[in-house]
Amino acid sequence: MQRSIRYGDARIAFAICFAPKPRRRITIHVLPEGSIRVDAPEDATPELVMAAVQRRARWLWCELEARRERCLHVLPREYVSGESHFYLGRRHMLKVELVEGGKTSVKLLRGKLLVAVPRRDPLLVRASLEDWYRQRAREVFARRLAELAPRLPWLSAVPSFRLLNMRTQWGSCSPSGELVLNPQLVKAPRVCIDYVIFHELCHLREHNHSPEYYRLLESVMPDWVSHKAMLDGLAELLLNR
Ligand SMILES: [Zn+2]
């Protein structure tokens, strides 16, 4: 029996196999070729199975995304039309337009990333996109910080931040209280951005990864573990520039 659930903008399809007793539990398997099989007891209703799959939707989405990433990873980015690029957790198709004698510009329009360049040059497209991501990162991070920082009683003001491309880190903070955020993080879903910001803001009170630190993080973002898992699953894909 084929069914599907929604997760954000994604639709996750799966096949349900009803097995005779003694099977009692619903188990979910991501098969090597990327399809999903759900084994269920024969007396389980499709609604019950759907609900079980929905509870694991985030995990399934990460698994599928990680799989896509491994396939994609074989191909380095070429910065040509048709390629997909992430912004706030969504894939956007790149469209490169040649504007003879015109200026370079980047626009997000109707789900497409339009890059206008005066000459066909993947390096120029890449540089224009990098600039655009930095601008977006500066805006989005400032907005999220302004929203999240006032919820934390140990902060008397919204901390400042600077952008820095890092190969293996999304953020850090200095003892003086300045945050450093990786501009590539703006490619991740908003909950992942919030997780990184909370992670760093908690360090302004607990400067290590002690049990007290995690208690603090848990108190401000109870489901941080799943947001971190999602970000970890996307890391290679988002950091592939
Ligand atoms: Zn940390």
Short mmCIF file of C-alpha atoms and ligand atoms in Angstrom, two decimals:
data_model
loop_
_atom_site.label_atom_id
_atom_site.label_comp_id
_atom_site.label_asym_id
_atom_site.label_seq_id
_atom_site.Cartn_x
_atom_site.Cartn_y
_atom_site.Cartn_z
CA MET A 1 0.00 0.00 0.00
CA GLN A 2 1.49 3.37 -1.06
CA ARG A 3 1.04 6.43 1.16
CA SER A 4 2.77 9.75 1.74
CA ILE A 5 3.09 12.43 4.41
CA ARG A 6 4.01 16.08 4.26
CA TYR A 7 7.06 17.54 5.99
CA GLY A 8 7.42 21.28 5.45
CA ASP A 9 7.49 21.68 1.67
CA ALA A 10 8.54 18.10 1.14
CA ARG A 11 6.36 15.09 0.45
CA ILE A 12 7.72 11.81 1.76
CA ALA A 13 6.33 8.71 0.01
CA PHE A 14 6.48 5.22 1.46
CA ALA A 15 5.14 1.68 1.02
CA ILE A 16 3.34 -0.05 3.89
CA CYS A 17 3.80 -3.80 4.24
CA PHE A 18 1.31 -5.41 6.61
CA ALA A 19 2.78 -8.50 8.19
CA PRO A 20 0.87 -11.25 10.02
CA LYS A 21 1.36 -11.68 13.76
CA PRO A 22 3.60 -11.96 15.76
CA ARG A 23 4.65 -8.51 14.41
CA ARG A 24 3.50 -5.95 16.98
CA ARG A 25 5.47 -2.80 16.21
CA ILE A 26 5.62 -0.40 13.32
CA THR A 27 9.15 -0.15 11.94
CA ILE A 28 10.43 2.24 9.28
CA HIS A 29 13.26 1.38 6.89
CA VAL A 30 15.05 3.60 4.40
CA LEU A 31 16.13 1.16 1.68
CA PRO A 32 19.52 1.48 -0.04
CA GLU A 33 18.04 2.92 -3.24
CA GLY A 34 16.27 5.65 -1.23
CA SER A 35 12.70 4.35 -0.99
CA ILE A 36 10.94 3.89 2.32
CA ARG A 37 9.28 0.70 3.54
CA VAL A 38 7.10 0.64 6.65
CA ASP A 39 6.42 -2.74 8.25
CA ALA A 40 3.22 -2.77 10.26
CA PRO A 41 1.15 -5.36 12.14
CA GLU A 42 -1.74 -6.61 9.98
CA ASP A 43 -4.36 -5.10 12.31
CA ALA A 44 -2.84 -1.58 12.20
CA THR A 45 -4.96 0.99 10.37
CA PRO A 46 -3.33 3.13 7.63
CA GLU A 47 -4.04 6.19 9.84
CA LEU A 48 -2.06 4.67 12.70
CA VAL A 49 0.84 3.93 10.34
CA MET A 50 0.70 7.45 8.85
CA ALA A 51 0.84 8.95 12.34
CA ALA A 52 3.85 6.79 13.22
CA VAL A 53 5.65 7.90 10.05
CA GLN A 54 4.71 11.54 10.69
CA ARG A 55 6.37 11.37 14.11
CA ARG A 56 9.61 10.31 12.41
CA ALA A 57 9.23 12.81 9.54
CA ARG A 58 12.19 14.96 10.53
CA TRP A 59 14.46 11.95 10.81
CA LEU A 60 13.25 10.60 7.45
CA TRP A 61 13.72 13.96 5.77
CA CYS A 62 17.30 14.14 7.09
CA GLU A 63 18.01 10.59 5.91
CA LEU A 64 16.70 11.34 2.43
CA GLU A 65 18.51 14.67 2.31
CA ALA A 66 21.79 13.03 3.36
CA ARG A 67 21.30 10.46 0.60
CA ARG A 68 20.66 13.16 -2.02
CA GLU A 69 23.69 14.99 -0.75
CA ARG A 70 25.91 11.94 -1.22
CA CYS A 71 24.68 11.66 -4.83
CA LEU A 72 25.07 15.37 -5.43
CA HIS A 73 28.44 15.42 -3.85
CA VAL A 74 29.98 13.50 -6.70
CA LEU A 75 29.37 16.59 -8.81
CA PRO A 76 31.20 19.78 -7.84
CA ARG A 77 29.16 22.96 -8.23
CA GLU A 78 29.38 24.46 -11.70
CA TYR A 79 27.38 27.67 -11.25
CA VAL A 80 25.31 27.13 -14.37
CA SER A 81 21.55 27.30 -15.01
CA GLY A 82 19.60 24.35 -13.67
CA GLU A 83 21.79 23.74 -10.65
CA SER A 84 20.04 23.92 -7.28
CA HIS A 85 21.22 26.18 -4.46
CA PHE A 86 19.89 26.42 -0.91
CA TYR A 87 18.42 29.40 0.89
CA LEU A 88 16.69 29.11 4.29
CA GLY A 89 16.41 25.36 3.87
CA ARG A 90 14.82 25.44 0.44
CA ARG A 91 16.32 24.45 -2.87
CA HIS A 92 16.19 27.13 -5.53
CA MET A 93 17.03 26.58 -9.14
CA LEU A 94 19.82 28.77 -10.46
CA LYS A 95 19.16 30.70 -13.64
CA VAL A 96 22.09 32.55 -15.19
CA GLU A 97 21.18 35.39 -17.53
CA LEU A 98 23.61 37.14 -19.81
CA VAL A 99 23.17 40.94 -19.84
CA GLU A 100 25.69 42.35 -22.31
CA GLY A 101 27.24 45.49 -20.87
CA GLY A 102 24.94 45.30 -17.85
CA LYS A 103 25.67 45.01 -14.18
CA THR A 104 25.89 41.87 -12.09
CA SER A 105 22.80 41.25 -9.96
CA VAL A 106 21.22 38.46 -7.95
CA LYS A 107 17.50 38.14 -7.25
CA LEU A 108 15.31 35.53 -5.68
CA LEU A 109 12.20 35.54 -7.85
CA ARG A 110 9.34 33.03 -7.80
CA GLY A 111 11.53 30.36 -6.24
CA LYS A 112 14.37 30.83 -8.72
CA LEU A 113 17.77 32.37 -8.04
CA LEU A 114 18.34 34.70 -10.97
CA VAL A 115 21.92 35.78 -11.52
CA ALA A 116 22.53 38.37 -14.23
CA VAL A 117 26.14 38.65 -15.41
CA PRO A 118 27.79 40.65 -18.23
CA ARG A 119 29.78 37.62 -19.41
CA ARG A 120 29.55 33.85 -19.16
CA ASP A 121 31.92 33.11 -16.32
CA PRO A 122 31.12 30.58 -13.59
CA LEU A 123 33.60 32.29 -11.24
CA LEU A 124 31.72 35.56 -11.62
CA VAL A 125 28.42 33.78 -10.94
CA ARG A 126 29.95 32.16 -7.87
CA ALA A 127 31.30 35.47 -6.54
CA SER A 128 27.95 37.22 -7.12
CA LEU A 129 26.10 34.46 -5.30
CA GLU A 130 28.57 34.54 -2.41
CA ASP A 131 28.00 38.29 -2.06
CA TRP A 132 24.24 37.78 -2.12
CA TYR A 133 24.42 35.04 0.54
CA ARG A 134 26.52 37.33 2.76
CA GLN A 135 23.97 40.14 2.47
CA ARG A 136 21.09 37.77 3.18
CA ALA A 137 23.04 36.23 6.10
CA ARG A 138 23.69 39.65 7.63
CA GLU A 139 19.98 40.53 7.45
CA VAL A 140 18.55 37.19 8.52
CA PHE A 141 20.98 36.68 11.43
CA ALA A 142 20.41 40.23 12.71
CA ARG A 143 16.65 39.63 12.64
CA ARG A 144 16.88 36.26 14.40
CA LEU A 145 19.29 37.63 17.04
CA ALA A 146 16.96 40.57 17.73
CA GLU A 147 14.11 38.10 18.17
CA LEU A 148 15.93 35.48 20.27
CA ALA A 149 18.34 37.45 22.48
CA PRO A 150 15.64 39.31 24.49
CA ARG A 151 14.29 35.91 25.64
CA LEU A 152 17.52 35.20 27.50
CA PRO A 153 17.62 36.90 30.91
CA TRP A 154 21.45 36.86 31.14
CA LEU A 155 21.75 39.22 28.15
CA SER A 156 21.28 42.92 28.72
CA ALA A 157 21.59 43.81 25.02
CA VAL A 158 21.45 42.11 21.64
CA PRO A 159 25.03 40.99 20.99
CA SER A 160 26.77 42.04 17.78
CA PHE A 161 28.09 39.50 15.33
CA ARG A 162 30.39 39.26 12.37
CA LEU A 163 30.41 36.87 9.43
CA LEU A 164 33.23 34.47 8.78
CA ASN A 165 33.40 31.54 6.37
CA MET A 166 34.53 28.52 8.32
CA ARG A 167 35.05 25.04 6.96
CA THR A 168 33.78 22.99 9.89
CA GLN A 169 31.93 25.39 12.20
CA TRP A 170 28.65 27.26 12.04
CA GLY A 171 29.46 29.70 14.79
CA SER A 172 31.63 30.62 17.74
CA CYS A 173 31.83 33.34 20.34
CA SER A 174 34.68 35.21 21.94
CA PRO A 175 35.04 35.73 25.70
CA SER A 176 34.34 39.42 25.04
CA GLY A 177 30.88 38.40 23.84
CA GLU A 178 31.16 38.87 20.09
CA LEU A 179 29.45 36.23 18.00
CA VAL A 180 30.93 34.86 14.81
CA LEU A 181 28.50 33.23 12.39
CA ASN A 182 29.20 31.32 9.20
CA PRO A 183 27.36 33.04 6.30
CA GLN A 184 26.71 29.60 4.75
CA LEU A 185 24.30 29.00 7.65
CA VAL A 186 21.73 31.17 5.86
CA LYS A 187 21.27 28.21 3.49
CA ALA A 188 19.87 26.15 6.38
CA PRO A 189 16.25 26.02 7.63
CA ARG A 190 15.37 28.78 10.11
CA VAL A 191 15.14 26.36 13.06
CA CYS A 192 18.76 25.35 12.40
CA ILE A 193 19.84 29.01 12.33
CA ASP A 194 18.01 29.56 15.63
CA TYR A 195 19.72 26.50 17.09
CA VAL A 196 23.21 27.85 16.23
CA ILE A 197 22.32 31.29 17.63
CA PHE A 198 20.95 29.81 20.87
CA HIS A 199 24.02 27.55 21.11
CA GLU A 200 26.32 30.56 20.97
CA LEU A 201 24.18 32.82 23.18
CA CYS A 202 24.18 30.13 25.89
CA HIS A 203 27.99 30.23 25.76
CA LEU A 204 27.82 33.86 26.88
CA ARG A 205 26.63 32.50 30.21
CA GLU A 206 28.33 29.06 30.29
CA HIS A 207 31.65 29.19 28.46
CA ASN A 208 32.06 25.43 28.05
CA HIS A 209 30.02 22.33 27.17
CA SER A 210 29.34 21.33 30.78
CA PRO A 211 26.10 19.65 31.95
CA GLU A 212 25.03 23.13 33.17
CA TYR A 213 25.54 24.44 29.64
CA TYR A 214 23.27 21.75 28.15
CA ARG A 215 20.64 22.32 30.85
CA LEU A 216 20.63 25.96 29.88
CA LEU A 217 20.37 25.19 26.15
CA GLU A 218 17.59 22.68 26.84
CA SER A 219 15.66 25.31 28.81
CA VAL A 220 15.75 27.84 25.95
CA MET A 221 15.32 25.35 23.07
CA PRO A 222 13.85 22.05 24.30
CA ASP A 223 14.11 20.33 20.89
CA TRP A 224 17.63 21.49 20.02
CA VAL A 225 18.80 17.89 19.47
CA SER A 226 16.56 17.38 16.44
CA HIS A 227 17.48 20.76 14.95
CA LYS A 228 21.16 19.94 15.40
CA ALA A 229 20.61 16.54 13.76
CA MET A 230 18.96 18.21 10.79
CA LEU A 231 21.83 20.68 10.44
CA ASP A 232 24.44 17.91 10.76
CA GLY A 233 22.64 16.00 8.02
CA LEU A 234 22.79 19.03 5.73
CA ALA A 235 26.29 20.22 6.63
CA GLU A 236 28.22 18.74 3.73
CA LEU A 237 25.66 19.90 1.23
CA LEU A 238 25.45 23.45 2.57
CA LEU A 239 29.20 23.83 2.94
CA ASN A 240 29.82 22.61 -0.63
CA ARG A 241 30.63 25.89 -2.34
ZN ZN B 1 29.60 25.24 21.77
#
